[in-house]
Amino acid sequence: MSASNDHSPVSTPLPTAAAKAFPADFVWGVATSAFQIEGAHDADGKGPSIWDTFCRQPGVIADASNGDVACEHYARLDEDLDLIRDLGVQAYRFSVSWPRVRPTGDGEWNEAGLAFYERLVDGLIARGLKPYLTLNHWDLPQALQDRGGWGDRATVDRFVEYAMGIARRLGHKVVSIATHNEPWVVAQLGHEKGVFAPGLKDRRLAAQVSHHLLLSHGLAITAMRALELKASLGIVLNMAPMYPASDTDEDRAAARLEDGRLRRWYMDPLFNGRYPVDVLHDLGEDAPRVSPGDLDQIRVPIDFVGINYYSRGVISATGAFDNKTSGLELTDMGWEVYPQGLTDLLVSVHRDYPGVKRLYVTENGGAFPDPLGSDGRVHDADRTRYLDTHIAAVGDAIAQGVPMGGYMVWSLLDNFEWASGYEKRFGIVHVDYATQQRTPKDSALAYRDFVRAQLSARQD
Ligand code: FCB
């Protein structure tokens, strides 16, 4: 990035966050995922993923786009690694595209794909950056979907093979491996609501998918543990604290059930070895089929839980809550800006699940439409404020005793925002999709200066 040369430093970067205390081993990073940035959808032997297929269905992506080109990260790897280095962060969270390294999900491995991720990891290490690897950020090989995808128990075994292939190749170089990113999204948005790949609308299937994702997590962790890697092993979940819209019993019960669906459904089996009774009851006949021993396999010790946080939930029993009336600032996604929710969430996860050893914020950020100005800059004061107040909220959780390991901004680059296509921009670096020009936004410069100040304070 040219940020350190071309732009003057921001004088008071992230002032609210700067007033908080972060531990000396706290890791500052940025995050992306493979499908959202790589492009090169059929290069060098890559197989199609369910997202390649889904994008080709008319009407499912807001701007009728796809991931064929995206940010051309596959071809621009070195430039992007330099960009991350010049941001001065310590860590980069990325995902591996399963069909790039094993095109049909079983059978032959694709050496060109593996070599790409090896170059990525080696390139990070050479630049002094810590690689945080995610195995499944949603881009399942289409060939496995053709045989039932996550609804088919055999996919669990394929995932364990995939995890082991990556762990053997890269596990001794990366600092962290997460099995899945946001299994709730895969199950609910992909298989119940049908708005994400593979676009199915079947509640029973969605529940079964969530069970298979959790089972594959546990089995992959157990298999990878046997390799005695130095990397921390864990999982990344999306969470939002659920607040009742009013103080009525009905709204409180509705908020509790929603918390069950989003958070307890995943955290209870991971840490307590059971599915929450209230959610099972709500699912009724649609509850997943669980084989004897599955829950023991899911509840294996892990080193961390990554939390992706964007906003809160406000739940009313009648579904009547409209966040446009809350008076809070909304992002371009229509999500409320609510930093206090991040503190509340982290504190509650620590309180409710004493088995959690370490928490990371593995994604946090905001979509805002700020354009590239005639001065060649992006003055995204809204995003800068968002980062400032949310990092401060992490500081407040730390002050309350939550064992936090790090914070990663979503996202390094503007990128393919799933069903929203390229219309929503989450990057702290602007991408001009016509030229692939990267321009650090003001938020990137503020984050850079904030991290620099944090790290230099450690040396004093
Ligand atoms: C999360 C996803 C990530 C990104 C952000 C905005 O749910 O993990 O890929 O799309 O939302």
Coordinates of C-alpha atoms in Angstrom, one line a residue, residues 30-439:
V30 CA -7.7 -7.7 9.1
A31 CA -9.9 -10.4 7.5
T32 CA -11.1 -11.6 4.1
S33 CA -12.5 -14.8 2.6
A34 CA -11.5 -16.7 -0.5
F35 CA -14.6 -16.5 -2.6
Q36 CA -15.1 -12.8 -1.8
I37 CA -11.7 -11.7 -3.1
E38 CA -9.9 -14.3 -5.2
G39 CA -11.6 -14.4 -8.5
A40 CA -9.8 -16.9 -10.8
H41 CA -12.9 -19.1 -10.5
D42 CA -11.6 -21.7 -12.9
A43 CA -7.9 -21.0 -13.0
D44 CA -5.2 -23.7 -12.6
G45 CA -7.6 -26.6 -12.0
K46 CA -10.0 -25.1 -9.5
G47 CA -13.3 -26.8 -9.4
P48 CA -16.7 -24.9 -9.1
S49 CA -18.0 -24.2 -5.6
I50 CA -21.7 -23.9 -4.6
W51 CA -21.3 -20.1 -4.7
D52 CA -20.1 -20.3 -8.4
T53 CA -23.2 -22.2 -9.2
F54 CA -25.6 -20.1 -7.0
C55 CA -24.4 -16.8 -8.6
R56 CA -25.5 -18.1 -12.0
Q57 CA -29.1 -18.4 -10.9
P58 CA -31.0 -15.3 -12.1
G59 CA -32.2 -12.9 -9.5
V60 CA -30.3 -14.2 -6.5
I61 CA -27.4 -11.6 -6.4
A62 CA -28.5 -8.0 -6.1
D63 CA -26.3 -6.7 -9.0
A64 CA -26.4 -10.0 -10.9
S65 CA -22.6 -10.3 -10.3
N66 CA -20.5 -13.3 -9.3
G67 CA -17.1 -14.2 -8.0
D68 CA -15.4 -14.9 -11.3
V69 CA -13.1 -11.9 -11.1
A70 CA -13.8 -10.3 -7.7
C71 CA -10.7 -8.5 -6.5
E72 CA -8.4 -10.5 -8.6
H73 CA -6.6 -11.4 -5.4
Y74 CA -5.4 -14.7 -6.9
A75 CA -3.3 -12.8 -9.5
R76 CA -2.4 -9.9 -7.2
L77 CA -1.3 -11.9 -4.2
D78 CA 2.0 -10.1 -3.6
E79 CA 0.6 -6.7 -4.1
D80 CA -2.1 -7.5 -1.5
L81 CA 0.3 -9.0 1.0
D82 CA 2.4 -5.7 0.7
L83 CA -0.8 -3.8 1.3
I84 CA -1.4 -5.7 4.5
R85 CA 2.2 -5.3 5.7
D86 CA 2.0 -1.5 5.0
L87 CA -1.2 -1.3 7.2
G88 CA 1.1 -2.3 10.1
V89 CA -1.3 -4.9 11.4
Q90 CA 0.0 -8.2 12.9
A91 CA -2.4 -10.7 11.5
Y92 CA -4.3 -11.7 8.4
R93 CA -7.4 -13.9 8.6
F94 CA -8.1 -15.6 5.2
S95 CA -9.9 -18.7 4.1
V96 CA -8.9 -21.6 1.8
S97 CA -11.1 -22.4 -1.1
W98 CA -11.8 -26.1 -0.8
P99 CA -12.5 -26.6 -4.5
R100 CA -9.3 -24.8 -5.4
V101 CA -7.3 -27.4 -3.5
R102 CA -9.5 -30.5 -4.0
P103 CA -11.7 -29.7 -7.0
T104 CA -14.4 -32.3 -6.5
G105 CA -14.1 -32.5 -2.7
D106 CA -12.7 -36.0 -2.9
G107 CA -10.3 -37.7 -5.3
E108 CA -7.3 -35.8 -6.6
W109 CA -5.7 -32.8 -4.8
N110 CA -4.8 -29.8 -6.9
E111 CA -1.2 -29.0 -6.4
A112 CA -1.5 -25.5 -8.1
G113 CA -4.2 -24.6 -5.5
L114 CA -2.2 -25.9 -2.6
A115 CA 0.9 -24.0 -3.9
F116 CA -1.2 -20.8 -4.0
Y117 CA -2.0 -21.0 -0.3
E118 CA 1.5 -22.0 0.5
R119 CA 2.8 -18.8 -1.2
L120 CA 0.2 -16.8 0.7
V121 CA 1.3 -18.2 4.1
D122 CA 5.0 -18.0 3.3
G123 CA 4.4 -14.5 2.0
L124 CA 2.7 -13.5 5.2
I125 CA 5.5 -15.0 7.4
A126 CA 8.2 -13.3 5.3
R127 CA 6.4 -10.0 5.9
G128 CA 6.2 -10.6 9.7
L129 CA 2.5 -11.3 9.6
K130 CA 0.6 -14.1 11.5
P131 CA -1.6 -16.3 9.3
Y132 CA -5.1 -17.1 10.7
L133 CA -6.6 -19.7 8.4
T134 CA -10.3 -20.6 8.1
L135 CA -11.1 -23.9 6.3
N136 CA -14.7 -23.4 5.4
H137 CA -15.9 -19.9 4.5
W138 CA -18.9 -21.4 2.7
D139 CA -17.5 -22.3 -0.8
L140 CA -18.2 -26.1 -0.7
P141 CA -17.2 -28.0 -3.8
Q142 CA -20.2 -28.2 -6.1
A143 CA -19.5 -31.9 -6.8
L144 CA -20.2 -32.6 -3.1
Q145 CA -23.4 -30.6 -3.3
D146 CA -24.5 -32.7 -6.2
R147 CA -24.3 -35.7 -3.7
G148 CA -26.3 -33.9 -1.0
G149 CA -23.8 -31.4 0.3
W150 CA -23.9 -30.7 4.0
G151 CA -27.2 -32.5 4.3
D152 CA -25.3 -35.7 3.5
R153 CA -23.4 -37.3 6.4
A154 CA -20.6 -38.4 4.0
T155 CA -19.6 -34.7 3.6
V156 CA -18.5 -34.8 7.2
D157 CA -15.8 -37.3 6.3
R158 CA -14.8 -35.4 3.2
F159 CA -14.4 -32.2 5.4
V160 CA -12.1 -34.1 7.8
E161 CA -10.0 -35.3 4.9
Y162 CA -9.8 -31.7 3.6
A163 CA -8.9 -30.3 7.0
M164 CA -6.1 -32.9 7.3
G165 CA -4.8 -32.2 3.9
I166 CA -4.5 -28.5 4.7
A167 CA -3.2 -29.1 8.2
R168 CA -0.5 -31.4 6.9
R169 CA 0.6 -28.9 4.3
L170 CA 0.2 -25.6 6.2
G171 CA -0.6 -26.4 9.8
H172 CA 3.0 -26.1 11.0
K173 CA 3.2 -22.6 9.5
V174 CA -0.1 -20.9 10.5
V175 CA -0.8 -19.7 14.0
S176 CA -4.5 -20.5 14.0
I177 CA -6.9 -22.8 12.1
A178 CA -10.7 -22.3 12.4
T179 CA -12.9 -25.1 11.0
H180 CA -16.0 -23.2 10.0
N181 CA -17.0 -19.6 9.5
E182 CA -20.6 -19.0 10.7
P183 CA -22.2 -22.4 10.4
W184 CA -25.5 -20.6 11.3
V185 CA -25.3 -18.8 8.0
V186 CA -24.7 -22.0 6.0
A187 CA -27.6 -23.7 7.7
Q188 CA -30.2 -20.9 7.9
L189 CA -29.4 -18.6 5.0
G190 CA -28.3 -21.4 2.7
H191 CA -30.8 -24.2 3.6
E192 CA -33.8 -22.7 5.3
K193 CA -34.2 -19.2 3.9
G194 CA -32.5 -20.1 0.6
V195 CA -31.0 -16.6 0.1
F196 CA -27.4 -17.9 0.1
A197 CA -25.8 -20.9 -1.6
P198 CA -27.0 -23.6 -2.1
G199 CA -30.3 -21.8 -2.1
L200 CA -32.5 -24.4 -0.5
K201 CA -35.7 -23.8 1.6
D202 CA -36.1 -26.7 4.0
R203 CA -36.1 -26.3 7.8
R204 CA -35.5 -29.9 8.5
L205 CA -32.6 -30.1 6.1
A206 CA -31.2 -26.9 7.6
A207 CA -31.2 -28.4 11.1
Q208 CA -29.5 -31.5 9.8
V209 CA -26.9 -29.4 8.0
S210 CA -26.1 -27.5 11.3
H211 CA -25.5 -30.9 13.0
H212 CA -23.2 -32.1 10.3
L213 CA -21.3 -28.9 10.4
L214 CA -20.8 -29.2 14.1
L215 CA -19.9 -32.9 13.8
S216 CA -17.4 -32.2 11.1
H217 CA -15.9 -29.5 13.3
G218 CA -15.4 -31.9 16.2
L219 CA -14.0 -34.7 14.1
A220 CA -11.6 -32.4 12.2
I221 CA -10.3 -30.9 15.5
T222 CA -9.6 -34.4 16.9
A223 CA -7.9 -35.4 13.7
M224 CA -5.8 -32.2 13.5
R225 CA -4.9 -32.5 17.2
A226 CA -3.1 -35.7 16.5
L227 CA -0.7 -33.8 14.2
E228 CA 0.6 -31.9 17.3
L229 CA 0.6 -28.6 15.5
K230 CA 1.6 -25.4 17.2
A231 CA -1.5 -23.7 15.7
S232 CA -4.5 -22.9 17.9
L233 CA -7.6 -24.7 16.8
G234 CA -11.1 -23.4 17.0
I235 CA -14.3 -22.2 15.2
V236 CA -15.8 -18.9 14.2
L237 CA -19.5 -18.1 15.0
N238 CA -21.7 -15.1 14.2
M239 CA -23.4 -13.8 17.2
A240 CA -25.6 -10.9 18.2
P241 CA -27.0 -10.2 21.6
M242 CA -30.8 -10.5 21.4
Y243 CA -32.7 -7.8 23.3
P244 CA -36.5 -8.0 23.9
A245 CA -38.3 -5.1 22.1
S246 CA -40.3 -4.5 25.2
D247 CA -40.4 -5.7 28.8
T248 CA -43.3 -8.1 28.2
D249 CA -43.0 -11.8 28.9
E250 CA -43.8 -12.5 25.2
D251 CA -40.9 -10.4 23.9
R252 CA -38.5 -11.7 26.5
A253 CA -39.4 -15.3 25.5
A254 CA -39.0 -14.5 21.8
A255 CA -35.6 -12.9 22.4
R256 CA -34.5 -15.9 24.4
L257 CA -35.5 -18.3 21.7
E258 CA -33.7 -16.2 19.1
D259 CA -30.6 -16.3 21.2
G260 CA -31.1 -20.1 21.3
R261 CA -31.2 -20.4 17.6
L262 CA -28.2 -18.2 16.9
R263 CA -25.9 -18.8 19.8
R264 CA -26.9 -21.6 22.1
W265 CA -27.6 -24.0 19.3
Y266 CA -23.9 -23.9 18.4
M267 CA -22.3 -23.1 21.8
D268 CA -24.2 -25.7 23.9
P269 CA -23.1 -28.7 21.9
L270 CA -19.6 -27.3 21.5
F271 CA -19.1 -26.7 25.2
N272 CA -21.8 -28.6 27.1
G273 CA -22.4 -31.6 24.8
R274 CA -26.1 -31.1 24.2
Y275 CA -28.5 -29.1 22.0
P276 CA -30.7 -26.6 23.9
V277 CA -34.0 -28.1 24.9
D278 CA -36.1 -25.0 24.0
V279 CA -34.7 -24.9 20.4
L280 CA -35.2 -28.7 20.0
H281 CA -38.8 -28.2 21.2
D282 CA -39.3 -25.4 18.7
L283 CA -37.9 -27.5 15.9
G284 CA -40.2 -30.4 16.8
E285 CA -40.2 -33.0 14.0
D286 CA -37.5 -31.0 12.2
A287 CA -34.9 -31.6 14.9
P288 CA -31.7 -33.2 13.5
R289 CA -31.0 -36.9 13.6
V290 CA -28.1 -37.3 15.9
S291 CA -26.3 -40.6 16.1
P292 CA -25.0 -42.1 19.3
G293 CA -21.6 -40.5 20.2
D294 CA -22.0 -37.5 17.9
L295 CA -22.3 -35.1 20.8
D296 CA -19.2 -36.4 22.4
Q297 CA -17.3 -35.9 19.2
I298 CA -18.6 -32.3 18.9
R299 CA -17.6 -31.4 22.5
V300 CA -13.9 -31.7 22.1
P301 CA -11.6 -29.0 23.7
I302 CA -10.8 -26.1 21.4
D303 CA -8.4 -23.3 21.9
F304 CA -10.6 -20.4 20.9
V305 CA -13.9 -19.2 19.7
G306 CA -13.9 -16.4 17.0
I307 CA -16.9 -14.1 17.1
N308 CA -18.1 -12.2 14.2
Y309 CA -20.1 -9.2 15.4
Y310 CA -21.9 -6.6 13.3
S311 CA -25.1 -5.5 15.2
R312 CA -27.6 -6.4 17.8
G313 CA -30.9 -8.1 17.5
V314 CA -34.1 -6.6 18.9
I315 CA -36.8 -9.2 19.1
S316 CA -40.5 -8.8 19.4
A317 CA -43.0 -11.7 19.7
T318 CA -45.0 -10.2 16.9
G319 CA -42.0 -9.5 14.7
A320 CA -43.0 -5.8 14.7
F321 CA -39.7 -4.2 15.5
D322 CA -38.4 -1.9 12.8
N323 CA -34.9 -0.7 13.3
K324 CA -35.4 2.4 11.2
T325 CA -37.4 3.7 14.2
S326 CA -34.7 3.0 16.8
G327 CA -32.9 6.3 16.2
L328 CA -29.5 4.6 15.9
E329 CA -27.3 5.1 12.9
L330 CA -27.7 2.4 10.3
T331 CA -25.0 1.0 8.0
D332 CA -25.5 0.5 4.3
M333 CA -26.7 -3.0 5.1
G334 CA -29.5 -1.4 7.2
W335 CA -27.8 -2.8 10.4
E336 CA -27.9 -0.7 13.5
V337 CA -24.6 0.6 14.8
Y338 CA -24.6 -0.6 18.4
P339 CA -21.1 -1.0 19.9
Q340 CA -22.5 -1.7 23.4
G341 CA -23.9 -5.0 22.0
L342 CA -20.3 -6.2 21.4
T343 CA -19.4 -5.7 25.0
D344 CA -22.6 -7.3 26.2
L345 CA -22.1 -10.2 23.9
L346 CA -18.4 -10.9 24.9
V347 CA -19.2 -10.6 28.6
S348 CA -22.2 -13.0 28.3
V349 CA -20.3 -15.6 26.3
H350 CA -17.6 -15.6 28.9
R351 CA -20.1 -15.8 31.7
D352 CA -22.3 -18.5 30.1
Y353 CA -19.5 -20.7 28.8
P354 CA -16.7 -21.0 31.3
G355 CA -15.1 -23.7 29.0
V356 CA -14.2 -20.9 26.4
K357 CA -10.5 -20.3 26.9
R358 CA -10.0 -17.4 24.5
L359 CA -12.2 -15.2 22.4
Y360 CA -11.4 -13.3 19.3
V361 CA -13.4 -10.8 17.4
T362 CA -12.7 -12.4 14.0
E363 CA -14.9 -10.0 12.1
N364 CA -16.2 -6.6 12.8
G365 CA -16.8 -3.6 10.5
G366 CA -19.4 -1.7 8.5
A367 CA -20.6 -1.3 5.0
F368 CA -20.8 2.4 4.1
P369 CA -21.2 3.8 0.6
D370 CA -18.4 6.5 0.8
P371 CA -17.1 7.1 -2.7
L372 CA -13.6 7.8 -3.9
G373 CA -13.3 11.6 -3.9
S374 CA -11.8 13.9 -6.5
D375 CA -8.8 14.2 -4.1
G376 CA -8.2 10.5 -4.6
R377 CA -9.2 9.6 -1.0
V378 CA -12.1 8.0 0.7
H379 CA -13.2 10.1 3.7
D380 CA -15.2 7.4 5.5
A381 CA -15.6 9.0 8.8
D382 CA -18.6 6.7 9.4
R383 CA -16.5 3.6 9.2
T384 CA -13.7 5.1 11.2
R385 CA -16.2 5.9 13.9
Y386 CA -17.6 2.4 13.7
L387 CA -14.2 0.9 14.2
D388 CA -13.3 3.3 17.0
T389 CA -16.4 2.6 19.1
H390 CA -16.4 -1.2 18.5
I391 CA -12.7 -1.6 19.4
A392 CA -13.4 0.5 22.5
A393 CA -16.3 -1.9 23.2
V394 CA -13.8 -4.8 23.1
G395 CA -11.7 -2.8 25.6
D396 CA -14.7 -2.6 27.9
A397 CA -15.1 -6.4 27.7
I398 CA -11.4 -6.9 28.6
A399 CA -11.9 -4.6 31.6
Q400 CA -14.6 -6.9 32.7
G401 CA -12.3 -9.9 32.6
V402 CA -13.1 -11.4 29.2
P403 CA -10.1 -13.3 27.9
M404 CA -9.7 -11.6 24.5
G405 CA -7.0 -12.7 22.1
G406 CA -7.4 -10.2 19.2
Y407 CA -9.5 -8.2 16.8
M408 CA -9.8 -8.4 13.0
V409 CA -11.5 -5.8 10.9
W410 CA -13.9 -7.0 8.2
S411 CA -12.7 -6.3 5.7
L412 CA -9.2 -5.6 4.2
L413 CA -10.8 -4.9 0.8
D414 CA -14.1 -4.0 -0.7
N415 CA -15.3 -7.3 -2.0
F416 CA -18.1 -9.6 -3.2
E417 CA -20.6 -9.3 -0.4
W418 CA -22.5 -12.5 -1.2
A419 CA -26.2 -11.9 -2.2
S420 CA -25.5 -8.1 -2.1
G421 CA -22.8 -8.5 -4.8
Y422 CA -20.4 -5.6 -5.1
E423 CA -22.9 -3.0 -4.1
K424 CA -22.0 -3.1 -0.4
R425 CA -18.5 -2.0 0.5
F426 CA -17.0 -3.3 3.8
G427 CA -13.3 -2.6 3.0
I428 CA -11.0 -0.3 4.8
V429 CA -9.3 -0.3 1.4
H430 CA -11.3 0.9 -1.6
V431 CA -11.3 -1.3 -4.7
D432 CA -12.1 0.2 -8.1
Y433 CA -13.4 -2.9 -9.8
A434 CA -12.8 -1.5 -13.3
T435 CA -9.0 -1.1 -12.7
Q436 CA -8.5 -3.2 -9.6
Q437 CA -6.8 -0.1 -8.1
R438 CA -6.6 -0.4 -4.3
T439 CA -6.9 2.9 -2.3

